[in-house]
mmCIF file of C-alpha atoms in Angstrom:
data_model
loop_
_atom_site.group_PDB
_atom_site.id
_atom_site.type_symbol
_atom_site.label_atom_id
_atom_site.label_comp_id
_atom_site.label_asym_id
_atom_site.label_seq_id
_atom_site.Cartn_x
_atom_site.Cartn_y
_atom_site.Cartn_z
ATOM 1 C CA MET H 1 122.872 142.565 52.391
ATOM 2 C CA PHE H 2 122.449 144.652 49.210
ATOM 3 C CA LYS H 3 123.725 148.189 49.145
ATOM 4 C CA LEU H 4 121.239 150.929 48.244
ATOM 5 C CA SER H 5 122.598 151.201 44.692
ATOM 6 C CA SER H 6 122.036 147.479 44.165
ATOM 7 C CA LEU H 7 118.483 147.756 45.432
ATOM 8 C CA LEU H 8 117.748 150.605 43.028
ATOM 9 C CA PHE H 9 119.033 148.603 40.083
ATOM 10 C CA LEU H 10 117.260 145.378 41.023
ATOM 11 C CA SER H 11 113.978 147.052 41.884
ATOM 12 C CA ALA H 12 113.894 148.692 38.448
ATOM 13 C CA ALA H 13 114.507 145.335 36.803
ATOM 14 C CA LEU H 14 112.171 143.254 38.931
ATOM 15 C CA LEU H 15 109.116 145.441 39.524
ATOM 16 C CA LEU H 16 107.436 144.671 36.210
ATOM 17 C CA PRO H 17 103.932 143.131 36.427
ATOM 18 C CA CYS H 18 104.183 139.405 36.951
ATOM 19 C CA PRO H 19 100.641 137.983 36.933
ATOM 20 C CA ASP H 20 99.671 134.395 37.557
ATOM 21 C CA THR H 21 103.005 133.381 39.054
ATOM 22 C CA TRP H 22 102.138 133.236 42.766
ATOM 23 C CA ALA H 23 100.000 133.423 44.815
ATOM 24 C CA LYS H 24 82.393 145.748 55.894
ATOM 25 C CA GLU H 25 84.681 147.135 58.440
ATOM 26 C CA PRO H 26 88.213 148.108 57.569
ATOM 27 C CA HIS H 27 90.936 146.879 59.904
ATOM 28 C CA LYS H 28 92.483 150.269 60.003
ATOM 29 C CA LYS H 29 91.767 153.594 58.372
ATOM 30 C CA LYS H 30 94.490 155.717 56.868
ATOM 31 C CA PRO H 31 94.904 159.389 57.852
ATOM 32 C CA LYS H 32 92.461 161.805 56.272
ATOM 33 C CA GLN H 33 92.658 165.527 55.735
ATOM 34 C CA ALA H 34 90.395 167.884 57.609
ATOM 35 C CA LYS H 35 87.412 169.449 55.897
ATOM 36 C CA SER H 36 87.400 172.310 58.361
ATOM 37 C CA SER H 37 90.010 174.137 60.416
ATOM 38 C CA LYS H 38 87.597 174.738 63.287
ATOM 39 C CA LEU H 39 88.596 171.520 65.020
ATOM 40 C CA GLN H 40 92.229 172.630 65.075
ATOM 41 C CA ASP H 41 91.426 175.653 67.216
ATOM 42 C CA LYS H 42 90.250 173.730 70.272
ATOM 43 C CA PRO H 43 92.818 172.572 72.853
ATOM 44 C CA ALA H 44 92.825 168.962 74.030
ATOM 45 C CA GLN H 45 90.619 168.543 77.076
ATOM 46 C CA PRO H 46 90.598 165.738 79.682
ATOM 47 C CA PHE H 47 87.263 163.939 79.857
ATOM 48 C CA GLY H 48 87.285 164.120 83.647
ATOM 49 C CA GLU H 49 84.237 162.643 85.360
ATOM 50 C CA ARG H 50 81.925 163.217 82.414
ATOM 51 C CA ALA H 51 78.688 161.330 82.957
ATOM 52 C CA ASP H 52 78.711 159.311 79.718
ATOM 53 C CA VAL H 53 82.341 158.284 80.254
ATOM 54 C CA MET H 54 81.773 157.228 83.856
ATOM 55 C CA ARG H 55 78.641 155.315 82.817
ATOM 56 C CA PHE H 56 80.647 153.495 80.153
ATOM 57 C CA ALA H 57 83.216 152.501 82.795
ATOM 58 C CA ALA H 58 80.545 151.217 85.169
ATOM 59 C CA GLU H 59 78.839 149.174 82.452
ATOM 60 C CA LEU H 60 82.143 147.640 81.316
ATOM 61 C CA ALA H 61 83.164 146.735 84.870
ATOM 62 C CA ALA H 62 79.773 145.152 85.546
ATOM 63 C CA GLU H 63 79.880 143.189 82.280
ATOM 64 C CA GLN H 64 83.378 141.863 83.067
ATOM 65 C CA GLY H 65 82.685 141.185 86.756
ATOM 66 C CA TRP H 66 85.407 143.588 87.914
ATOM 67 C CA ASP H 67 85.290 144.600 91.572
ATOM 68 C CA ALA H 68 84.858 148.086 93.026
ATOM 69 C CA GLN H 69 88.612 148.677 93.190
ATOM 70 C CA ALA H 70 89.011 147.817 89.513
ATOM 71 C CA LEU H 71 86.092 150.098 88.612
ATOM 72 C CA GLN H 72 87.646 152.966 90.547
ATOM 73 C CA ALA H 73 90.955 152.495 88.727
ATOM 74 C CA LEU H 74 89.157 152.319 85.365
ATOM 75 C CA GLN H 75 87.241 155.516 86.037
ATOM 76 C CA ALA H 76 90.442 157.274 87.062
ATOM 77 C CA GLN H 77 92.154 156.194 83.829
ATOM 78 C CA LEU H 78 89.278 157.342 81.623
ATOM 79 C CA ALA H 79 89.054 160.641 83.498
ATOM 80 C CA GLN H 80 92.671 161.308 82.438
ATOM 81 C CA ALA H 81 91.975 160.490 78.777
ATOM 82 C CA LYS H 82 91.866 163.552 76.532
ATOM 83 C CA SER H 83 89.554 164.533 73.714
ATOM 84 C CA LEU H 84 91.918 165.280 70.825
ATOM 85 C CA PRO H 85 90.945 167.666 67.987
ATOM 86 C CA ALA H 86 93.728 166.141 65.849
ATOM 87 C CA VAL H 87 92.015 162.754 66.016
ATOM 88 C CA GLN H 88 88.697 164.340 65.062
ATOM 89 C CA ARG H 89 90.347 165.939 62.026
ATOM 90 C CA LEU H 90 92.115 162.794 60.900
ATOM 91 C CA ILE H 91 88.983 160.628 60.972
ATOM 92 C CA MET H 92 87.196 162.910 58.498
ATOM 93 C CA PRO H 93 86.815 161.830 54.842
ATOM 94 C CA ALA H 94 89.394 163.026 52.359
ATOM 95 C CA PRO H 95 88.401 165.954 50.124
ATOM 96 C CA ALA H 96 86.766 164.958 46.857
ATOM 97 C CA GLY H 97 88.336 165.637 43.508
ATOM 98 C CA SER H 98 91.796 164.067 43.651
ATOM 99 C CA ALA H 99 92.221 161.232 41.165
ATOM 100 C CA LYS H 100 93.516 157.892 42.436
ATOM 101 C CA ASP H 101 96.876 156.850 41.058
ATOM 102 C CA TRP H 102 98.054 153.284 41.610
ATOM 103 C CA GLY H 103 101.525 154.080 40.300
ATOM 104 C CA ALA H 104 102.025 156.841 42.871
ATOM 105 C CA TYR H 105 100.475 154.756 45.650
ATOM 106 C CA ARG H 106 102.734 151.803 44.858
ATOM 107 C CA ALA H 107 105.814 153.995 44.789
ATOM 108 C CA ARG H 108 105.210 155.011 48.404
ATOM 109 C CA PHE H 109 105.809 151.441 49.517
ATOM 110 C CA VAL H 110 107.959 149.711 46.913
ATOM 111 C CA GLU H 111 110.979 151.974 47.286
ATOM 112 C CA PRO H 112 114.637 151.431 48.214
ATOM 113 C CA ARG H 113 114.530 152.318 51.934
ATOM 114 C CA ARG H 114 111.536 150.093 52.634
ATOM 115 C CA LEU H 115 113.030 147.313 50.517
ATOM 116 C CA GLN H 116 116.265 147.503 52.463
ATOM 117 C CA ALA H 117 114.378 147.390 55.773
ATOM 118 C CA GLY H 118 112.242 144.519 54.500
ATOM 119 C CA LEU H 119 115.258 142.432 53.537
ATOM 120 C CA ALA H 120 116.767 142.968 56.983
ATOM 121 C CA PHE H 121 113.467 142.090 58.687
ATOM 122 C CA TRP H 122 113.147 138.891 56.636
ATOM 123 C CA GLU H 123 116.732 137.878 57.374
ATOM 124 C CA GLN H 124 116.328 138.485 61.116
ATOM 125 C CA ASN H 125 112.964 136.698 61.358
ATOM 126 C CA ALA H 126 113.318 133.970 58.730
ATOM 127 C CA ALA H 127 112.571 131.129 61.163
ATOM 128 C CA ALA H 128 109.368 132.711 62.494
ATOM 129 C CA LEU H 129 108.213 133.537 58.958
ATOM 130 C CA ALA H 130 108.812 129.988 57.755
ATOM 131 C CA ARG H 131 106.973 128.597 60.777
ATOM 132 C CA ALA H 132 104.000 130.918 60.239
ATOM 133 C CA GLU H 133 103.804 129.971 56.564
ATOM 134 C CA ASN H 134 103.896 126.278 57.439
ATOM 135 C CA LEU H 135 101.274 126.619 60.170
ATOM 136 C CA TYR H 136 98.798 129.014 58.558
ATOM 137 C CA GLY H 137 99.535 128.676 54.848
ATOM 138 C CA VAL H 138 100.218 132.394 54.357
ATOM 139 C CA PRO H 139 103.365 132.971 52.270
ATOM 140 C CA ALA H 140 106.234 134.632 54.121
ATOM 141 C CA GLU H 141 106.524 137.330 51.456
ATOM 142 C CA LEU H 142 102.965 138.489 52.114
ATOM 143 C CA ILE H 143 103.506 138.665 55.876
ATOM 144 C CA VAL H 144 106.661 140.710 55.290
ATOM 145 C CA GLY H 145 104.868 142.874 52.728
ATOM 146 C CA LEU H 146 101.974 143.594 55.052
ATOM 147 C CA ILE H 147 104.116 144.574 58.043
ATOM 148 C CA GLY H 148 106.211 146.746 55.733
ATOM 149 C CA VAL H 149 103.178 148.590 54.400
ATOM 150 C CA GLU H 150 101.640 148.973 57.846
ATOM 151 C CA THR H 151 104.560 150.267 59.925
ATOM 152 C CA PHE H 152 107.789 150.261 57.887
ATOM 153 C CA TYR H 153 108.843 147.220 59.959
ATOM 154 C CA GLY H 154 108.018 148.757 63.311
ATOM 155 C CA GLN H 155 109.489 152.194 62.569
ATOM 156 C CA ILE H 156 106.118 153.993 62.326
ATOM 157 C CA THR H 157 103.576 152.666 64.823
ATOM 158 C CA GLY H 158 101.791 155.888 65.830
ATOM 159 C CA GLY H 159 102.308 158.573 68.422
ATOM 160 C CA PHE H 160 98.824 158.976 69.893
ATOM 161 C CA ARG H 161 97.911 157.585 73.289
ATOM 162 C CA VAL H 162 95.455 154.869 72.356
ATOM 163 C CA ILE H 163 93.149 155.681 75.262
ATOM 164 C CA ASP H 164 92.928 159.284 74.014
ATOM 165 C CA ALA H 165 92.291 158.316 70.397
ATOM 166 C CA LEU H 166 89.630 155.730 71.179
ATOM 167 C CA SER H 167 87.921 157.854 73.832
ATOM 168 C CA THR H 168 87.774 160.815 71.447
ATOM 169 C CA LEU H 169 86.124 158.724 68.746
ATOM 170 C CA ALA H 170 83.893 156.920 71.244
ATOM 171 C CA PHE H 171 82.519 159.985 73.035
ATOM 172 C CA ASP H 172 83.313 163.020 70.835
ATOM 173 C CA PHE H 173 82.991 161.634 67.321
ATOM 174 C CA PRO H 174 82.936 164.624 64.930
ATOM 175 C CA SER H 175 79.902 165.606 62.915
ATOM 176 C CA GLY H 176 80.158 165.729 59.147
ATOM 177 C CA ARG H 177 80.475 162.019 58.439
ATOM 178 C CA SER H 178 78.681 158.792 59.323
ATOM 179 C CA ASP H 179 78.700 158.355 63.100
ATOM 180 C CA ARG H 180 80.920 155.426 64.114
ATOM 181 C CA SER H 181 81.087 156.191 67.818
ATOM 182 C CA ALA H 182 79.491 152.830 68.697
ATOM 183 C CA PHE H 183 82.275 151.012 66.860
ATOM 184 C CA PHE H 184 84.928 152.953 68.774
ATOM 185 C CA ARG H 185 83.196 152.414 72.116
ATOM 186 C CA THR H 186 83.491 148.705 71.424
ATOM 187 C CA GLU H 187 87.157 149.135 70.529
ATOM 188 C CA LEU H 188 87.754 151.160 73.696
ATOM 189 C CA ALA H 189 86.215 148.368 75.770
ATOM 190 C CA GLU H 190 88.398 145.813 73.973
ATOM 191 C CA PHE H 191 91.462 147.971 74.612
ATOM 192 C CA LEU H 192 90.734 148.208 78.330
ATOM 193 C CA LYS H 193 90.188 144.444 78.560
ATOM 194 C CA LEU H 194 93.442 143.894 76.674
ATOM 195 C CA THR H 195 95.530 146.152 78.892
ATOM 196 C CA ARG H 196 94.095 144.558 82.033
ATOM 197 C CA ARG H 197 94.779 141.028 80.762
ATOM 198 C CA GLU H 198 98.314 141.773 79.561
ATOM 199 C CA GLY H 199 99.266 144.001 82.501
ATOM 200 C CA LEU H 200 99.760 147.107 80.346
ATOM 201 C CA GLU H 201 99.356 150.664 81.592
ATOM 202 C CA PRO H 202 96.405 152.078 79.562
ATOM 203 C CA LEU H 203 97.715 155.647 79.742
ATOM 204 C CA SER H 204 101.086 154.654 78.260
ATOM 205 C CA VAL H 205 100.151 152.578 75.190
ATOM 206 C CA LYS H 206 100.569 154.479 71.918
ATOM 207 C CA GLY H 207 99.238 153.813 68.438
ATOM 208 C CA SER H 208 97.532 155.381 65.437
ATOM 209 C CA PHE H 209 94.912 158.136 65.492
ATOM 210 C CA ALA H 210 92.250 155.406 65.170
ATOM 211 C CA GLY H 211 93.664 153.235 67.965
ATOM 212 C CA ALA H 212 95.623 150.656 65.948
ATOM 213 C CA MET H 213 98.688 149.276 67.708
ATOM 214 C CA GLY H 214 102.037 147.625 67.251
ATOM 215 C CA TRP H 215 104.029 146.255 64.334
ATOM 216 C CA PRO H 216 100.914 144.976 62.509
ATOM 217 C CA GLN H 217 98.632 147.868 63.585
ATOM 218 C CA PHE H 218 95.892 145.707 65.073
ATOM 219 C CA MET H 219 92.802 147.361 66.439
ATOM 220 C CA PRO H 220 92.088 146.139 70.006
ATOM 221 C CA SER H 221 89.320 143.765 68.883
ATOM 222 C CA SER H 222 91.644 142.219 66.292
ATOM 223 C CA TRP H 223 94.359 141.850 68.931
ATOM 224 C CA ASN H 224 91.934 140.070 71.276
ATOM 225 C CA LYS H 225 90.543 137.795 68.531
ATOM 226 C CA HIS H 226 93.513 137.044 66.308
ATOM 227 C CA ALA H 227 96.831 137.852 68.006
ATOM 228 C CA VAL H 228 98.937 134.871 69.097
ATOM 229 C CA ASP H 229 101.919 134.275 71.378
ATOM 230 C CA PHE H 230 104.222 133.130 68.588
ATOM 231 C CA ASP H 231 107.489 133.453 70.497
ATOM 232 C CA GLY H 232 106.201 131.303 73.380
ATOM 233 C CA ASP H 233 106.969 133.706 76.216
ATOM 234 C CA GLY H 234 103.464 133.563 77.697
ATOM 235 C CA HIS H 235 102.415 137.019 76.475
ATOM 236 C CA VAL H 236 101.057 138.427 73.233
ATOM 237 C CA ASP H 237 103.208 141.469 72.509
ATOM 238 C CA LEU H 238 102.644 143.174 69.181
ATOM 239 C CA MET H 239 104.701 146.185 70.266
ATOM 240 C CA GLN H 240 108.064 144.539 70.922
ATOM 241 C CA SER H 241 107.919 140.995 69.514
ATOM 242 C CA PRO H 242 108.332 140.638 65.740
ATOM 243 C CA ALA H 243 107.580 136.926 66.112
ATOM 244 C CA ASP H 244 104.214 137.645 67.742
ATOM 245 C CA ALA H 245 103.463 140.155 64.971
ATOM 246 C CA ILE H 246 104.368 137.624 62.266
ATOM 247 C CA GLY H 247 102.252 134.850 63.749
ATOM 248 C CA SER H 248 99.348 137.194 64.424
ATOM 249 C CA VAL H 249 99.249 138.562 60.871
ATOM 250 C CA ALA H 250 99.219 135.036 59.468
ATOM 251 C CA HIS H 251 96.560 133.943 61.969
ATOM 252 C CA PHE H 252 94.415 136.984 61.110
ATOM 253 C CA LEU H 253 94.514 136.170 57.387
ATOM 254 C CA ALA H 254 93.834 132.473 57.990
ATOM 255 C CA ASN H 255 90.826 133.417 60.125
ATOM 256 C CA HIS H 256 89.575 135.614 57.293
ATOM 257 C CA GLY H 257 89.548 132.922 54.656
ATOM 258 C CA TRP H 258 93.124 132.618 53.415
ATOM 259 C CA GLN H 259 93.508 129.390 51.395
ATOM 260 C CA ARG H 260 96.880 127.697 51.256
ATOM 261 C CA GLY H 261 98.479 127.679 47.801
ATOM 262 C CA MET H 262 95.899 129.873 46.048
ATOM 263 C CA PRO H 263 97.219 132.818 43.967
ATOM 264 C CA THR H 264 96.024 136.268 44.935
ATOM 265 C CA HIS H 265 95.260 137.575 41.439
ATOM 266 C CA TYR H 266 95.322 136.909 37.723
ATOM 267 C CA SER H 267 95.550 139.020 34.576
ATOM 268 C CA VAL H 268 92.474 139.860 32.489
ATOM 269 C CA ALA H 269 91.394 141.930 29.503
ATOM 270 C CA LEU H 270 88.058 143.702 29.994
ATOM 271 C CA PRO H 271 85.445 144.255 27.289
ATOM 272 C CA VAL H 272 85.210 147.638 25.633
ATOM 273 C CA GLU H 273 81.406 147.682 25.876
ATOM 274 C CA THR H 274 80.427 150.066 28.672
ATOM 275 C CA SER H 275 77.483 148.240 30.250
ATOM 276 C CA ALA H 276 79.318 144.896 30.389
ATOM 277 C CA ARG H 277 82.329 146.549 31.995
ATOM 278 C CA ALA H 278 80.077 148.264 34.532
ATOM 279 C CA ARG H 279 78.495 144.919 35.479
ATOM 280 C CA LEU H 280 81.928 143.375 35.973
ATOM 281 C CA LEU H 281 83.089 146.213 38.212
ATOM 282 C CA ALA H 282 79.888 146.514 40.277
ATOM 283 C CA PRO H 283 80.798 143.933 42.997
ATOM 284 C CA ASP H 284 84.126 145.744 43.561
ATOM 285 C CA ILE H 285 86.548 143.568 45.595
ATOM 286 C CA LEU H 286 83.997 140.864 46.468
ATOM 287 C CA PRO H 287 84.765 137.645 44.507
ATOM 288 C CA THR H 288 81.584 137.093 42.490
ATOM 289 C CA PHE H 289 82.173 135.748 38.986
ATOM 290 C CA SER H 290 83.161 132.320 37.739
ATOM 291 C CA ALA H 291 85.554 132.168 34.803
ATOM 292 C CA ALA H 292 82.619 131.216 32.553
ATOM 293 C CA GLN H 293 80.588 134.210 33.719
ATOM 294 C CA LEU H 294 83.515 136.509 33.063
ATOM 295 C CA GLN H 295 83.779 135.199 29.521
ATOM 296 C CA ALA H 296 80.037 135.526 28.991
ATOM 297 C CA LEU H 297 80.302 139.205 29.869
ATOM 298 C CA GLY H 298 83.102 139.708 27.368
ATOM 299 C CA ALA H 299 86.144 139.538 29.654
ATOM 300 C CA GLN H 300 89.204 137.542 28.630
ATOM 301 C CA PRO H 301 90.779 135.906 31.711
ATOM 302 C CA SER H 302 94.305 134.508 31.518
ATOM 303 C CA GLU H 303 94.786 130.752 31.202
ATOM 304 C CA ALA H 304 95.632 130.523 34.897
ATOM 305 C CA ALA H 305 92.431 132.377 35.768
ATOM 306 C CA LEU H 306 90.388 130.018 33.591
ATOM 307 C CA ALA H 307 91.721 127.130 35.682
ATOM 308 C CA HIS H 308 90.722 128.822 38.949
ATOM 309 C CA GLY H 309 87.857 126.939 40.555
ATOM 310 C CA GLY H 310 86.393 129.645 42.789
ATOM 311 C CA PRO H 311 84.804 133.065 42.345
ATOM 312 C CA LEU H 312 86.802 136.071 41.170
ATOM 313 C CA ALA H 313 86.475 139.843 41.515
ATOM 314 C CA VAL H 314 87.344 142.350 38.811
ATOM 315 C CA ILE H 315 89.815 144.801 40.375
ATOM 316 C CA GLU H 316 90.262 148.282 38.920
ATOM 317 C CA LEU H 317 93.353 150.282 39.776
ATOM 318 C CA GLN H 318 93.125 153.848 38.513
ATOM 319 C CA MET H 319 96.311 155.411 37.175
ATOM 320 C CA GLY H 320 95.623 159.128 37.467
ATOM 321 C CA ALA H 321 95.166 160.607 33.998
ATOM 322 C CA ALA H 322 96.251 157.354 32.315
ATOM 323 C CA ALA H 323 94.012 154.366 31.594
ATOM 324 C CA PRO H 324 93.230 152.105 34.593
ATOM 325 C CA VAL H 325 94.728 148.644 34.942
ATOM 326 C CA TYR H 326 92.626 145.583 35.743
ATOM 327 C CA TRP H 327 93.181 142.298 37.565
ATOM 328 C CA LEU H 328 91.099 139.404 38.761
ATOM 329 C CA GLY H 329 91.202 139.033 42.537
ATOM 330 C CA SER H 330 90.798 135.613 44.127
ATOM 331 C CA GLU H 331 89.433 134.733 47.561
ATOM 332 C CA ASN H 332 92.968 135.273 48.875
ATOM 333 C CA PHE H 333 93.040 138.800 47.466
ATOM 334 C CA TYR H 334 89.768 139.389 49.286
ATOM 335 C CA ALA H 335 91.283 137.996 52.503
ATOM 336 C CA LEU H 336 94.014 140.644 52.276
ATOM 337 C CA THR H 337 91.362 143.354 52.001
ATOM 338 C CA ARG H 338 89.884 142.217 55.318
ATOM 339 C CA TYR H 339 92.954 143.860 56.812
ATOM 340 C CA ASN H 340 92.202 147.120 55.007
ATOM 341 C CA TRP H 341 89.207 147.523 52.710
ATOM 342 C CA SER H 342 91.185 148.655 49.668
ATOM 343 C CA SER H 343 92.352 146.969 46.490
ATOM 344 C CA TYR H 344 95.233 149.470 46.333
ATOM 345 C CA TYR H 345 96.338 148.439 49.815
ATOM 346 C CA ALA H 346 96.151 144.715 49.030
ATOM 347 C CA MET H 347 98.099 145.134 45.807
ATOM 348 C CA ALA H 348 100.762 147.217 47.566
ATOM 349 C CA VAL H 349 101.227 144.404 50.110
ATOM 350 C CA ILE H 350 101.517 141.887 47.271
ATOM 351 C CA GLU H 351 103.960 143.996 45.252
ATOM 352 C CA LEU H 352 106.211 144.813 48.196
ATOM 353 C CA GLY H 353 106.298 141.186 49.320
ATOM 354 C CA ARG H 354 106.909 139.809 45.848
ATOM 355 C CA THR H 355 109.708 142.289 45.189
ATOM 356 C CA LEU H 356 111.409 141.361 48.460
ATOM 357 C CA GLN H 357 111.117 137.690 47.566
ATOM 358 C CA LEU H 358 112.794 138.305 44.198
ATOM 359 C CA LEU H 359 115.551 140.348 45.802
ATOM 360 C CA ARG H 360 116.245 137.548 48.287
ATOM 361 C CA GLN H 361 116.407 135.051 45.459
ATOM 362 C CA ALA H 362 118.798 137.350 43.570
ATOM 363 C CA GLN H 363 121.118 137.323 46.579
#
């Protein structure tokens, strides 16, 4: 294993851009800052036997065919859930005015401590990573990169009781932004089905302020749809089993369109002309343009991008006060953004994973 000084030296040498060499609901929202301090002044309150909460429990039990005893237990659990002002604050949009900075964002994740943890995680789980890559076609470095970005390899998985977080957003969603309470009611139902199926205590499971759980920070619906028992013990455990997390991340990406062997992005030079550049950037992260269409609009794709057979998206990464940088994102880049709707997030996963791969090769 590299010492910290070795990691610092190698990361400086290896983190240069290396294009073309390898390959609308967000999965999870990142913490936001509060717009108002009013929410901080209210203490957390149990929901108790609130009518809308009890009605939700009755409807879920009826839909699932649960008996009267199960309904009673469910109502008792939801009555103990608390409405958390901290969750209401964190779900609010970030204040406007701060410029995005890809360099600063990248530095949060591609840094010596996370690299050291990533190398150890890869070494300890090499067999599961190789098996997931073989089965689902998702490169091991991207699985390692994603888990590293999400939870620092299981070190930061969230300290909120999931039942509190989801109940708060399901029944006490704050005003001041688009109401997503219906989405969180669905996630709460999925969480309760999950805990019943897996024999988990709903009042004990912890996760993020938005209800994401475990090493890969799956929302309950993603856990129920995409998580797999990759260690073969008969249970899907994203909290304690790195193998289950590895297989589930790969399965999630495969289910969202990952294509074996396809690069994630290519280099490009954009036209100077303002209207042409605006047209290229309009679709955002959605792959839209063929190589010929890009050229017709004045872009200059790399040779590797010209050979790409599918649609491409023009990705802009702002650099604070400096000029933005641009890439062409493939369908696989888009698949990464199904985990979190952000080109910055996807590129951080790619950069962390690629750097770890290079460090392993240097060993």
